[in-house]
Each structure stands twice: as structure tokens, then as C-alpha cells.
XYZ file of C-alpha atoms in Angstrom:
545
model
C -167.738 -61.749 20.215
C -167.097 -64.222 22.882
C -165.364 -67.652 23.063
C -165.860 -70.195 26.170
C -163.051 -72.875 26.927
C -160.410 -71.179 24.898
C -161.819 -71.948 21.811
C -162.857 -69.599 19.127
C -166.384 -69.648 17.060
C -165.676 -69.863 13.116
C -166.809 -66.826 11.482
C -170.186 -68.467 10.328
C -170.824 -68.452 14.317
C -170.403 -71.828 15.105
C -167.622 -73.436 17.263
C -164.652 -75.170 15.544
C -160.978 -76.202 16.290
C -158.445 -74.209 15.070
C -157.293 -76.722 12.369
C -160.541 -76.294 11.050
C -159.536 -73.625 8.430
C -157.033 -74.333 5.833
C -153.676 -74.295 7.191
C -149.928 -75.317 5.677
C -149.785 -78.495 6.527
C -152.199 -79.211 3.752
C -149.848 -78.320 0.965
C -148.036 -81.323 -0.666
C -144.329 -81.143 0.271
C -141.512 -81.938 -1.978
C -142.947 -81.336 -5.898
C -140.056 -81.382 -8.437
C -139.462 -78.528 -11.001
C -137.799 -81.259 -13.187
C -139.663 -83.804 -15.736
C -137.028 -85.983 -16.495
C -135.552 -87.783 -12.926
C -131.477 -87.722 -13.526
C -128.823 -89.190 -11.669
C -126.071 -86.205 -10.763
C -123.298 -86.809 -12.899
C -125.909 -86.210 -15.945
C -126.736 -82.898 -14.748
C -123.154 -82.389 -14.826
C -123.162 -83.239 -18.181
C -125.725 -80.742 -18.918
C -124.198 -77.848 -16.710
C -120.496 -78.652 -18.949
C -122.707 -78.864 -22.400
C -124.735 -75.859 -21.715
C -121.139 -74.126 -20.996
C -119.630 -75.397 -23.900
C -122.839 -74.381 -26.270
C -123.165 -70.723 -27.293
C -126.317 -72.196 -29.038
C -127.856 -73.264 -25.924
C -127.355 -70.073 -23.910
C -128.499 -68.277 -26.794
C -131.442 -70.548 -27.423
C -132.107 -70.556 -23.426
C -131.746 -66.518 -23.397
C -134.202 -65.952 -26.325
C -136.920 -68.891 -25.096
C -136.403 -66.773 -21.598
C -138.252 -63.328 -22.983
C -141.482 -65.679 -23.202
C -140.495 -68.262 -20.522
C -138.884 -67.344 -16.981
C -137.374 -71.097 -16.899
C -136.800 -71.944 -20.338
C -133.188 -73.383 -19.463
C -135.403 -75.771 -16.800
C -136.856 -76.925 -19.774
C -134.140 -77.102 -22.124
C -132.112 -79.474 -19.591
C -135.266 -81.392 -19.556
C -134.920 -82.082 -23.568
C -131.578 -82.661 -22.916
C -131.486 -84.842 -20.328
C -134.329 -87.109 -22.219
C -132.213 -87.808 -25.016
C -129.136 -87.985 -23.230
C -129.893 -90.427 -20.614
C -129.454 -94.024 -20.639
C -132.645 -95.031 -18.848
C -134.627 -91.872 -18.544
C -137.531 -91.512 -16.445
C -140.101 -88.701 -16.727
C -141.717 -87.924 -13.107
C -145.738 -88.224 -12.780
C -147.626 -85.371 -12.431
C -148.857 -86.109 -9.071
C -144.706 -85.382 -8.838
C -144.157 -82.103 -10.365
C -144.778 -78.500 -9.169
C -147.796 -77.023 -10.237
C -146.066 -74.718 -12.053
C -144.154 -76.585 -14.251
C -146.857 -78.911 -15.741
C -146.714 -77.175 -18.844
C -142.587 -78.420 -18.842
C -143.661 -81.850 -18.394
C -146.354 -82.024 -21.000
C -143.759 -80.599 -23.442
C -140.898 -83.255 -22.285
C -143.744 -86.112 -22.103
C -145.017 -85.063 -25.586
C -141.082 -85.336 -26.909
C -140.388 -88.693 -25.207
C -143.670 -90.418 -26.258
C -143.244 -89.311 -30.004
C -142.957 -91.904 -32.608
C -139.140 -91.038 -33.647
C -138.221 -90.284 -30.489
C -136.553 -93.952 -29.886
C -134.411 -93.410 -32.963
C -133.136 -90.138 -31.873
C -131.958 -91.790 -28.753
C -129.864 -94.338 -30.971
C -127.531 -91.135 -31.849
C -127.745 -89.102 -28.613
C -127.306 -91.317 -25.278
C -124.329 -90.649 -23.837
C -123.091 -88.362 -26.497
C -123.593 -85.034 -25.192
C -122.782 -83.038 -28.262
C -125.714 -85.121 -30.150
C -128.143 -84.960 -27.940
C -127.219 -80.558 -27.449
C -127.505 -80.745 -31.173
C -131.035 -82.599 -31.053
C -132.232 -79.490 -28.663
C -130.774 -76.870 -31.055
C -132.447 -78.740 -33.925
C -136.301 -78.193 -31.849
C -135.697 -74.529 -31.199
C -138.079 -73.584 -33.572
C -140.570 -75.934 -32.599
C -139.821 -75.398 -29.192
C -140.478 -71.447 -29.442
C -143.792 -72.491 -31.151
C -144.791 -75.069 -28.174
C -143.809 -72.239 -25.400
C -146.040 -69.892 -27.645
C -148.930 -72.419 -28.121
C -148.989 -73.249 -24.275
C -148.659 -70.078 -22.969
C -152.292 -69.538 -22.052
C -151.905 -73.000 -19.786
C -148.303 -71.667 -18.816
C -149.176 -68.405 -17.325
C -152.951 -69.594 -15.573
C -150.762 -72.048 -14.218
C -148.761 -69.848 -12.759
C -151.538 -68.107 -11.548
C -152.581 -70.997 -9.879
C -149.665 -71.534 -7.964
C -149.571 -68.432 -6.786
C -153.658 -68.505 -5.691
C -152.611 -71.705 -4.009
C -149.562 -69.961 -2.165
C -151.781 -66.824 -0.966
C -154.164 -69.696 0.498
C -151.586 -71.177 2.273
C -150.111 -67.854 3.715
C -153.618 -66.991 4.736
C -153.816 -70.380 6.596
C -151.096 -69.730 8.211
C -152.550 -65.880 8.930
C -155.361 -68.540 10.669
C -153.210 -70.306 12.725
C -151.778 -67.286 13.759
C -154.732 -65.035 14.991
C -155.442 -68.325 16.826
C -152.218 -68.678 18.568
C -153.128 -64.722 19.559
C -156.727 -65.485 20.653
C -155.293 -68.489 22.944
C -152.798 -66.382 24.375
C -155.334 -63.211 24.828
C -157.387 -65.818 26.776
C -154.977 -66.891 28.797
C -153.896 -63.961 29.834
C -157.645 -62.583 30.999
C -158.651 -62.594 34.359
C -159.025 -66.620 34.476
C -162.607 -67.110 32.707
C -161.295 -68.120 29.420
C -162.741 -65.205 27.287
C -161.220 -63.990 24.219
C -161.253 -60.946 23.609
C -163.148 -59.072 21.334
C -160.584 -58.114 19.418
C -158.401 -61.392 18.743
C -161.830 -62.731 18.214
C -162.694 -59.949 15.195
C -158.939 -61.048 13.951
C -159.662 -64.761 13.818
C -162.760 -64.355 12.049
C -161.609 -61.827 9.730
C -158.503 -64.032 9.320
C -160.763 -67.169 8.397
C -163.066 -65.400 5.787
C -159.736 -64.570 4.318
C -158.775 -67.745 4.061
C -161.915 -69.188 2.802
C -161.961 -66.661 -0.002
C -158.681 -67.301 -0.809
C -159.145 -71.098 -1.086
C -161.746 -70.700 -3.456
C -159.973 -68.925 -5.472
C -157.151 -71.101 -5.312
C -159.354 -73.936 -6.348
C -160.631 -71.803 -9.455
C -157.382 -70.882 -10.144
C -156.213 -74.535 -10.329
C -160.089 -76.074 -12.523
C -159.060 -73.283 -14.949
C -155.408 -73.947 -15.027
C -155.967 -77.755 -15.576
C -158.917 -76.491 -18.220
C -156.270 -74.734 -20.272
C -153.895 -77.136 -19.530
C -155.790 -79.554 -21.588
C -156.793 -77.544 -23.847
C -153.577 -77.438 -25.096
C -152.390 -81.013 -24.765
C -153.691 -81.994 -28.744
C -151.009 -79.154 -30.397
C -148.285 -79.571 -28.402
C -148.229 -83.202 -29.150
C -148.870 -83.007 -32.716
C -145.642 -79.969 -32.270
C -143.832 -82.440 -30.238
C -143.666 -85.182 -32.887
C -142.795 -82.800 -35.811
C -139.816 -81.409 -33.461
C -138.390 -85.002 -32.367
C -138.654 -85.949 -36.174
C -136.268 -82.949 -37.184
C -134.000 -83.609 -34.535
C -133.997 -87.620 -35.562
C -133.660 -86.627 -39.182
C -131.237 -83.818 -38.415
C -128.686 -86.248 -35.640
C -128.713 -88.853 -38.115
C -128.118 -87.140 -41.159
C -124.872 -85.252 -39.275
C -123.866 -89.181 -38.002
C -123.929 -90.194 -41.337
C -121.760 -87.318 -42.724
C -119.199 -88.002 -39.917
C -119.186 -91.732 -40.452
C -119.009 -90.750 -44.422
C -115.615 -88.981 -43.634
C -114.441 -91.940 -42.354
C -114.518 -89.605 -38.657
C -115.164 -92.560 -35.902
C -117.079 -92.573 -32.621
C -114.047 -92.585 -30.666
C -112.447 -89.765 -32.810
C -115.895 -87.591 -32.067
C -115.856 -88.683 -28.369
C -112.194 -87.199 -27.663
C -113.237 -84.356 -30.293
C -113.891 -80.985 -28.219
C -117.427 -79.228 -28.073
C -116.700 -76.400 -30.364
C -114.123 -78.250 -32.365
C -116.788 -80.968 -32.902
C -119.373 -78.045 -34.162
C -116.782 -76.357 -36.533
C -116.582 -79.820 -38.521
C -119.733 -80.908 -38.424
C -120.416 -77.371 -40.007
C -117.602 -77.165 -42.559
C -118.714 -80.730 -43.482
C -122.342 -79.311 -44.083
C -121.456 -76.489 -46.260
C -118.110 -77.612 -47.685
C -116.997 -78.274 -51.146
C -117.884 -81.412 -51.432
C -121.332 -81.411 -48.933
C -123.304 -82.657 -51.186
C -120.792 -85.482 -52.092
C -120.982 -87.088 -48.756
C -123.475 -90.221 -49.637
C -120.769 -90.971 -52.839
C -117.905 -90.729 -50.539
C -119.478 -92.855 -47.755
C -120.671 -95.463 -50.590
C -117.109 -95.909 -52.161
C -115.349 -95.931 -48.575
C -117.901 -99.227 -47.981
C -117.544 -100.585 -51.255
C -113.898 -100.443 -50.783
C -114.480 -101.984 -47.492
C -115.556 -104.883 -48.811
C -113.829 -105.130 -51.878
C -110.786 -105.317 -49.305
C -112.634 -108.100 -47.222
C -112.627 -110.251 -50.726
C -109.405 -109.837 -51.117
C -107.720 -113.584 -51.482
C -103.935 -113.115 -50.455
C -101.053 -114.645 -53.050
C -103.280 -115.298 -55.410
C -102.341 -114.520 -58.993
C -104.269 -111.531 -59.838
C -107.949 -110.512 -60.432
C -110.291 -113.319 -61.357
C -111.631 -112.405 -64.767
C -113.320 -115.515 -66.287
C -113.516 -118.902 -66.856
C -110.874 -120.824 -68.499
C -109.535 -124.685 -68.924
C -106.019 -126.027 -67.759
C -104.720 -128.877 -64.731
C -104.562 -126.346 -62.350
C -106.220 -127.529 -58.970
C -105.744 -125.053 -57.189
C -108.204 -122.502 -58.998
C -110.669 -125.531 -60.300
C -114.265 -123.935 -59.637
C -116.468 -125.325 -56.657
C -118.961 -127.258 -59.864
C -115.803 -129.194 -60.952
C -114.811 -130.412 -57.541
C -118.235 -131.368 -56.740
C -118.005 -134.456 -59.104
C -115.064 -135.987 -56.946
C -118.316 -136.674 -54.288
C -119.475 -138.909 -56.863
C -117.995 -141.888 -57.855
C -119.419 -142.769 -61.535
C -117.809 -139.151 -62.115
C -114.263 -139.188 -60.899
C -113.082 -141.384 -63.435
C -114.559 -138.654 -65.931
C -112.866 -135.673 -63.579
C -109.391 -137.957 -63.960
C -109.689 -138.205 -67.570
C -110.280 -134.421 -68.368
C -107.096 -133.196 -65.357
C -105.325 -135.527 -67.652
C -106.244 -133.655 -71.109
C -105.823 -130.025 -69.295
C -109.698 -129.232 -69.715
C -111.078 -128.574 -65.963
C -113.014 -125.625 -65.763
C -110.569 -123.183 -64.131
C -111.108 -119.515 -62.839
C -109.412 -116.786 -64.782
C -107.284 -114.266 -63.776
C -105.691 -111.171 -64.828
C -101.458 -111.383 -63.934
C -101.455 -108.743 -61.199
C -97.882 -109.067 -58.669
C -98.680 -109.356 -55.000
C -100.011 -106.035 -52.902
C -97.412 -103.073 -53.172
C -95.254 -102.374 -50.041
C -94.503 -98.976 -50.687
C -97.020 -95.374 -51.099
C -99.896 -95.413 -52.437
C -99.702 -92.061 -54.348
C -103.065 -90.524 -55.586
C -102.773 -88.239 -58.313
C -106.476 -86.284 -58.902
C -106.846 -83.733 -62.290
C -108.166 -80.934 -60.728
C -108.282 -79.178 -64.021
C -111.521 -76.930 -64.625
C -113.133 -79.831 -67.035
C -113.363 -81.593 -63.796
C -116.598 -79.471 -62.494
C -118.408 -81.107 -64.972
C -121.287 -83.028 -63.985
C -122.337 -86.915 -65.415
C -125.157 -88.834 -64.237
C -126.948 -88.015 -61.436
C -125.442 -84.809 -61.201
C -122.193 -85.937 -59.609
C -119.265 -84.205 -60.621
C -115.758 -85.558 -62.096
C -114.291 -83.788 -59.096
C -116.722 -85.596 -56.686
C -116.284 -89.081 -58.220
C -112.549 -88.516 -58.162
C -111.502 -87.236 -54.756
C -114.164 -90.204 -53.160
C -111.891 -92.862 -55.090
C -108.975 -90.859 -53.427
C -110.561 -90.894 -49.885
C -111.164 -94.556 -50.266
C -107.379 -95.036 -51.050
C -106.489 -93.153 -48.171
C -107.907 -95.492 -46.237
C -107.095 -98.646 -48.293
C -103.287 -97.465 -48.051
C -104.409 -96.936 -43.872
C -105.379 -100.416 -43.791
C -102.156 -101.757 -45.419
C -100.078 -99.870 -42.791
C -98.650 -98.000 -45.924
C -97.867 -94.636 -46.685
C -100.741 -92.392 -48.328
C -99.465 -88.618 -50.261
C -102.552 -86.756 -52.318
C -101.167 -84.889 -55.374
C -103.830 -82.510 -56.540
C -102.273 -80.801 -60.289
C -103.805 -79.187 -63.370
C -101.820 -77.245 -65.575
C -97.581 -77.437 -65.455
C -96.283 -76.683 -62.080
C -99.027 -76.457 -60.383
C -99.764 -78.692 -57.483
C -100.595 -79.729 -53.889
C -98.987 -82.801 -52.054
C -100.783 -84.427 -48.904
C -98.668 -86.379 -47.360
C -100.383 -88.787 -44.465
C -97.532 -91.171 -43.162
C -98.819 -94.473 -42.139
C -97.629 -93.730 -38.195
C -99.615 -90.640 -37.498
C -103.284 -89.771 -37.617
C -104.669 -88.555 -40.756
C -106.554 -85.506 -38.766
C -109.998 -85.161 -40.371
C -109.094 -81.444 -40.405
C -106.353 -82.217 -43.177
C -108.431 -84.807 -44.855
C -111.128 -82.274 -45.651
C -108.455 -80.190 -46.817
C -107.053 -82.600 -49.486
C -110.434 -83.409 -50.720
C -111.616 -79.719 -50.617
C -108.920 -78.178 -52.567
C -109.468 -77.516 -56.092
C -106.512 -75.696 -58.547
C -108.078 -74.963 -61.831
C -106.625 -74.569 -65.278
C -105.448 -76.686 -67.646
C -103.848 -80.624 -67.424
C -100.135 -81.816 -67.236
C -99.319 -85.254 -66.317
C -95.781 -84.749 -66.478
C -96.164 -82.572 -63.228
C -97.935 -84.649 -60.900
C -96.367 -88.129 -62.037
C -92.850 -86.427 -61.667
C -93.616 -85.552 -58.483
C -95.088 -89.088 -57.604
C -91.505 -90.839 -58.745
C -89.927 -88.134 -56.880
C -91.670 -89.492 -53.760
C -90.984 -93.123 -54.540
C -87.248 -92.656 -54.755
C -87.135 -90.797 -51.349
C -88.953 -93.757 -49.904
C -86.560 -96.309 -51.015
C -83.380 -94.096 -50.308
C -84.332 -94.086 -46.709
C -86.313 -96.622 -46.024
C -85.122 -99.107 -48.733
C -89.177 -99.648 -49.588
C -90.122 -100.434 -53.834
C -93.172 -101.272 -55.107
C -95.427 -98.332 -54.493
C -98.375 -97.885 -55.941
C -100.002 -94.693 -58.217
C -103.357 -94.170 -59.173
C -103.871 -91.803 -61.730
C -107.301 -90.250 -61.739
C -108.304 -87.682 -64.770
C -110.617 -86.901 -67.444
C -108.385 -85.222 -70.387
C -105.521 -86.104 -72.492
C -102.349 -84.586 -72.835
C -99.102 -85.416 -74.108
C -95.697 -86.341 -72.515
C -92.210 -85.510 -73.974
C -90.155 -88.657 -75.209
C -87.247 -87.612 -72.635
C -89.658 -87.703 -70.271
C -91.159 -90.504 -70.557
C -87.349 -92.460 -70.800
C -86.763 -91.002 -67.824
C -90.175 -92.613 -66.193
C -89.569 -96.143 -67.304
C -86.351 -96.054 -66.160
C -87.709 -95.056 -62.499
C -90.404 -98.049 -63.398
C -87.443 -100.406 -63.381
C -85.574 -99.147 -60.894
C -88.472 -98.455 -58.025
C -90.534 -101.217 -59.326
C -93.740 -99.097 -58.957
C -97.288 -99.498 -60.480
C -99.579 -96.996 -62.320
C -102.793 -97.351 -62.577
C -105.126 -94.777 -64.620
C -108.939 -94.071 -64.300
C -110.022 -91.942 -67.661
C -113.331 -90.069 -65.029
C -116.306 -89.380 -67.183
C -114.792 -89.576 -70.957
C -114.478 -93.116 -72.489
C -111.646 -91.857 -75.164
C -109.149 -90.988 -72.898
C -108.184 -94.270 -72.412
C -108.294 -95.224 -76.169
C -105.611 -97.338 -77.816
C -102.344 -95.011 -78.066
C -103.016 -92.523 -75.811
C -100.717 -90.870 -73.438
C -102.722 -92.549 -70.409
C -102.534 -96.132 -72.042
C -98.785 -95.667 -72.715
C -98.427 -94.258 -69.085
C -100.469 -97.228 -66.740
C -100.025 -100.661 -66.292
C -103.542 -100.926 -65.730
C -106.361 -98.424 -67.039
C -110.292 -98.637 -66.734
C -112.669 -95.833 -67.846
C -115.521 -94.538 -65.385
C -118.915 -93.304 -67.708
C -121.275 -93.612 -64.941
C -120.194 -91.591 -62.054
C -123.363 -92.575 -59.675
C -121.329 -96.479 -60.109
C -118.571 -96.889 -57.246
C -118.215 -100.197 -58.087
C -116.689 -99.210 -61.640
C -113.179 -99.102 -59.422
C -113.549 -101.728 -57.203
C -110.600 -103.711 -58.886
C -108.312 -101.495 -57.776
C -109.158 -102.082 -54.065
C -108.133 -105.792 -54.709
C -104.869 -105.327 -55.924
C -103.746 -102.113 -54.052
């Protein structure tokens, strides 16, 4: 077959130009293989996490048997929680290939919880790596639900690549034929040949094209096929991760473990705590520790310094300075003040009451918790003695923390046996010790002599080098044992000399603090704890430790 002028005839016989036929240029240049749009130094944030994470390679290697660029999408999740403003490309945007990815990430980010989950994980890498771990599984079931859409998809891109290198097949059998024609003897006729080429080369391309559109209806067919489970997946995955971020902030914040402490905190090291903290001793403790650490808070923020001691009533005297607000507001009338006058004269204004307490303590405060085996036992709500006790302790920790005073933990049970945590006000506590104080648990029988001996002991090395008195112990049991009468000379006599205060909490049995028991004799103050789901049964101590 013959051309005239150069130009070829189109395979259907008729004359065309050579950018007739499908050709390269008619691709779309520059689609993303990325959902979520990122500025650079978060990628680099997701290149360190996913270095850092053993979970997320392993996650990434495992989703990778069923999807070639599962770690693509995984810094996708990522990057959507991380991200301060994220901002999830259009479709128009993204690779053909990938618009499985970006339903999955646009299913995530438009998810009811998902605005929540961001409240824990932007800008903390190790939260928002922990919100992708916590979506694996629903993750492996989205890659699994989608993967009809995924791999036609994939098909499609690839029909639409074959059409483009048969385009370009197009372009080149006509670059031949012009040349073949050029080189004849000067009448412009192609020859036969570069003629069969062109037209073989433009069926191909036709045929091709149509397939690549068929290819692409069915991939966009399947593709929505698939959008109603994947977004019903989506929302049950970001919900998990919400519930599952939060719950771990909680814990953290619980422990009294801070943002900036967690921020400084090393990957790994960061995932071995949260982890002990999960499964623990006292896990399932960590609401009644968090709840006594804020009602000790704010017992601490009602604290009124100077004043006499803990307000316990209502009682009559002349003293203004603890008349209540009611009595005072008769002064702003003037048919009362002569009535206000006449009872400041007879000694009956309403006053508030208070129980003598001295001023704060300046020395330790010493914490001595029964860790006997009657402590396991359980009172309301199924909180144990244990539990109840070492979250009063915690609190103290950080009451004496507060004060800028020294802090030891004496764990004891039966004679001679005991721990002593010592946390000096001038260095950090280390959450890693902390959750060794309140995780360590002796067993056996009680002796008070042992742990209060060891608490004077403490005292006296205080004052001998730094000259401090007036510590502070806080007995915490729930049996009742005896002390020698030698013994308990020698105590009183460090009383005096130290000028220290004990104060007892009987933990789950009303007798122990009875009238003549050991614990009465031993504390200047006592109170018995029944209900161990009640924080608040100790908040007196927080106001005058």
C-alpha cells in the first residue's frame, strides 16, 4: 500500500496524521503513589519510626505476601495521624495503581473517631506507630477485602502502559515510513513495507486501547464495589486505635509518666513500659492509682498554709480569723452589727473547727506498705488491699515531690524482711524504679517493729547530716501485731528527739484501729479505709503532709 505527500493511510484506509493514533503524550504526567501529601521532615519521621519499630517491619513484611507496597500504605496511616495538617491527595492525583491505598487512607481519615485519635498521635511518633500496629488486623482484612479492586487495578495500569508503549510503537513505524519516503527516488512513496508496519502498528494500538479502557471500567467497577466494606472496616480499625492510644495515654499519665518524660523516652524504651505497665502487677490498678494521684492533686491545691490543722466542724469562740463567710455577712448590714458586736463579745460567733495538726513536715516522708499475704485480699469492687495501698503510696511520692522533700518506700511483712526505695528530692524518680516499688510484693506474715525501725533509722540519718526534723511516716496495713515495751521506749524517745509524725491507715479491716491497739498506741493520727473503691477516705493526709 501506497502513501502520497509523505503521509500514511490509517489502517481502516483512510488518510490521517500521524498523531492520529494514541501516542504518549496522552498519558497524565506526574500521579503520586502517596495519599497523604507530607512535608519532608515527616517522612523522616516515618523512615526513623519505621527503623525504630520491629512491629512495623514485621507488620509491613507480613501485609507484603498479599500487598507488593504495603509499607506505601502503612506510611500513609502513619503519616495521617501523625501530621499536623494532613492532606489526602484527590484521585484525579494518585496513580492508578494505588487507588485502592487511597480509599483505605480516605476511609481512615473520614471515620468518626478518627479526630480523637489525632488528639494522642500528632507529633508523637511513637503514638501514632502504635495507632498503625493497633489496625493490623483490620488492615490485613481491608488488603484482603480489596484485593479484587487491588489486583484489576493493577491490571489496568498495566493495559494502560502496553497502550502507551504501542503508541509509541505508532509514532515509531511513522518516523520509519517518513524516512523510507524520503529516501525513495523523490515521489514521496512509502514503501510497502513501512506502510504494512504502520498499519499493523496502529491496529495494535487500537486493540490495545480498548483494552486499556476495559481494563480501567472494570477496575473502577470493582473499585466501587468495594468502597461500602472498607469503610465500614475503616471505622472499626480507627476506633481500636482511638480506644487503644488513649487507653495507653491514660496509663502513662496514671503513673504520673509526663509528656515531656515520653517525648525524651526512646522508641523501644517507650514500648517496654508501656508493656510492663499493661501486664504488670498492678495493670489493672491503673484507674485507682490515677484517681488518688488527682484527688491528692487537689487535696494539695486546698491546702490553706499556717493554718491550725484540718477543719473538722463548726464551733463558737471570738476568733475572727476562722469566723465562717454567714457570720461576716451580717457586718454588710447595719441593723445586724450591733447583734454581731454583742455575740464577739460573749465568745459565740460561729467559728470553723479544726483538728490541732503542726505546720507541714520538713523532713521524709517515709511510706511504710504491709505487704503481708492478707494484703491480696480483695474489698469492694474487687480492688485489692495491696492496690489501695501502694496508690496511697504513689500519691505520697508525689505529694513529698511537690514539697521538695525526700520520699523512701519501705515495703515489710514478717520480721526482717523488707525493701527500702529511696527517691531523694534532687534526682528523678525514674518511672522504671517507681514501677518497681509499687510492683514488689514480699509475702508472709506482719511486723511493725521492722519497718518503723527502719523508718527512725532513716530520720536520724537525715538530721545527722542534714540537721532536717520533722519527717513524716505513713503507716499503711491491714493486721495487728504487737510491739515489745523496750521497743516501743526506744520509739518515743526518737519521737522526741526527731520530732517526727506517724500516721496509720488500718486498709480494709475497721478493728485494727480499735481503742488499745498496737496501731492506735503507735500513730499520732489513724483513720480506717472499709471501702477501697473511696480515694477520698485519705485525703486528710494530703493536707497535712
Amino acid at each position: 500500500m501506497g502513501t502520497t505527500g509523505g503521509t500514511p493511510h490509517r489502517p481502516d484506509g483512510s488518510a490521517g496524521r500521524a498523531g492520529t493514533w494514541p501516542s504518549p503524550s496522552a498519558a497524565v504526567p506526574g500521579r503520586h503513589t502517596a495519599a497523604v501529601a507530607a512535608d519532608p521532615f515527616d517522612r523522616i519521621a516515618w523512615r526513623d519510626t519505621y527503623e525504630q519499630a520491629a512491629g512495623l517491619r514485621e507488620l509491613a513484611e507480613e501485609l507484603g505476601r498479599h500487598h507488593a507496597r504495603a509499607s506505601d500504605l502503612l506510611a500513609d496511616v502513619f503519616l495521617a495521624a501523625y501530621t499536623a495538617g494532613p492532606r489526602l491527595r484527590g484521585r484525579a492525583e494518585m496513580d492508578p495503581s494505588r487507588l485502592v491505598d487511597h480509599l483505605v487512607v480516605t476511609s481512615l481519615v473520614e471515620s468518626p473517631d478518627f479526630a480523637e485519635l489525632r488528639r494522642e498521635t500528632v507529633g508523637d511518633p511513637y503514638a501514632a506507630a502504635m495507632a498503625v500496629l493497633a489496625q493490623a488486623t483490620a488492615l490485613r482484612g481491608l488488603l484482603e477485602r480489596s484485593r479484587d479492586a487491588r489486583e484489576r487495578a493493577e491490571r489496568a495500569e498495566r493495559a494502560r502502559q502496553d497502550a502507551e508503549d504501542a503508541a509509541a510503537a505508532v509514532d515509531g513505524a511513522l518516523r520509519q515510513a517518513a524516512g523510507g519516503a524520503e529516501r525513495s527516488d523523490g515521489d514521496g512513496t512509502v514503501p510497502a513495507r513501512a506502510a504494512d508496519a504502520v498499519r499493523e502498528a496502529g491496529e495494535a494500538a487500537e486493540a490495545a486501547a480498548v483494552a486499556a479502557r476495559r481494563a480501567a471500567q472494570e477496575a473502577a467497577q470493582a473499585l466501587a464495589a468495594a468502597v461500602p466494606g472498607v469503610r465500614t472496616a475503616a471505622r472499626n480499625a480507627v476506633a481500636k486505635a482511638a480506644r487503644t492510644v488513649r487507653e495507653e495515654a491514660a496509663l502513662m499519665r496514671a503513673w504520673g509518666v509526663g509528656p515531656g518524660e515520653l517525648e525524651r523516652m526512646p522508641f523501644e524504651q517507650r514500648a517496654r513500659l508501656a508493656e510492663r505497665l499493661r501486664t504488670g502487677r498492678l495493670a489493672r490498678w491503673a484507674e485507682l492509682i490515677g484517681r488518688f494521684r488527682q484527688m491528692a492533686d487537689g487535696e494539695r491545691a486546698r491546702k490553706v498554709e499556717n493554718a491550725t490543722g484540718e477543719l473538722v466542724g463548726v464551733t463558737l469562740g471570738d476568733d475572727l480569723s476562722r469566723v465562717i463567710p454567714s457570720e461576716l455577712a451580717g457586718l454588710g448590714l447595719p441593723e445586724l452589727r450591733a447583734v454581731f458586736a454583742a455575740r464577739y463579745a460573749a465568745g459565740e460567733l460561729m467559728l470553723y473547727d479544726s483538728r490541732g495538726e503542726r505546720a507541714t513536715g520538713k523532713g521524709a516522708v517515709i511510706a511504710c506498705v504491709d505487704t503481708s499475704h492478707s494484703m491480696y485480699a480483695e474489698g469492694p469492687g474487687g480492688i485489692t488491699r495491696e492496690a489501695w495501698s501502694k496508690a496511697c503510696a504513689l500519691a505520697l511520692l508525689d505529694q513529698a515531690r511537690h514539697a521538695g522533700r525526700d520520699f523512701v518506700g519501705i515495703l515489710f511483712s514478717a520480721a526482717g524482711r523488707l525493701r527500702v526505695f529511696r527517691f531523694p528530692a534532687g534526682e528523678d524518680a525514674g518511672v522504671d524504679r517507681v514501677v518497681d516499688f509499687a510492683e514488689t510484693f514480699l509475702g508472709g506474715g506482719t511486723s511493725f517493729q521492722t519497718p518503723l525501725s527502719a523508718a527512725g533509722e532513716l530520720l536520724a540519718e537525715e538530721f545527722d547530716d542534714a540537721g532536717r526534723m520533722r519527717g513524716d511516716i505513713v503507716l499503711i496495713t491491714d493486721e495487728e501485731c504487737g510491739v515489745t515495751e523496750e521497743w516501743m521506749r526506744g520509739w518515743n524517745d526518737a519521737k522526741h528527739r526527731l520530732g517526727f509524725r506517724v500516721f496509720g491507715v488500718a486498709v480494709g479491716v475497721p478493728r485494727a484501729d480499735g481503742a488499745g491497739s498496737a496501731l492506735e498506741a503507735l500513730c499520732d493520727n489513724l483513720r480506717s479505709v472499709a471501702d477501697l473503691t473511696d480515694v477520698h477516705a485519705a485525703a486528710d493526709l494530703f493536707r497535712v503532709i
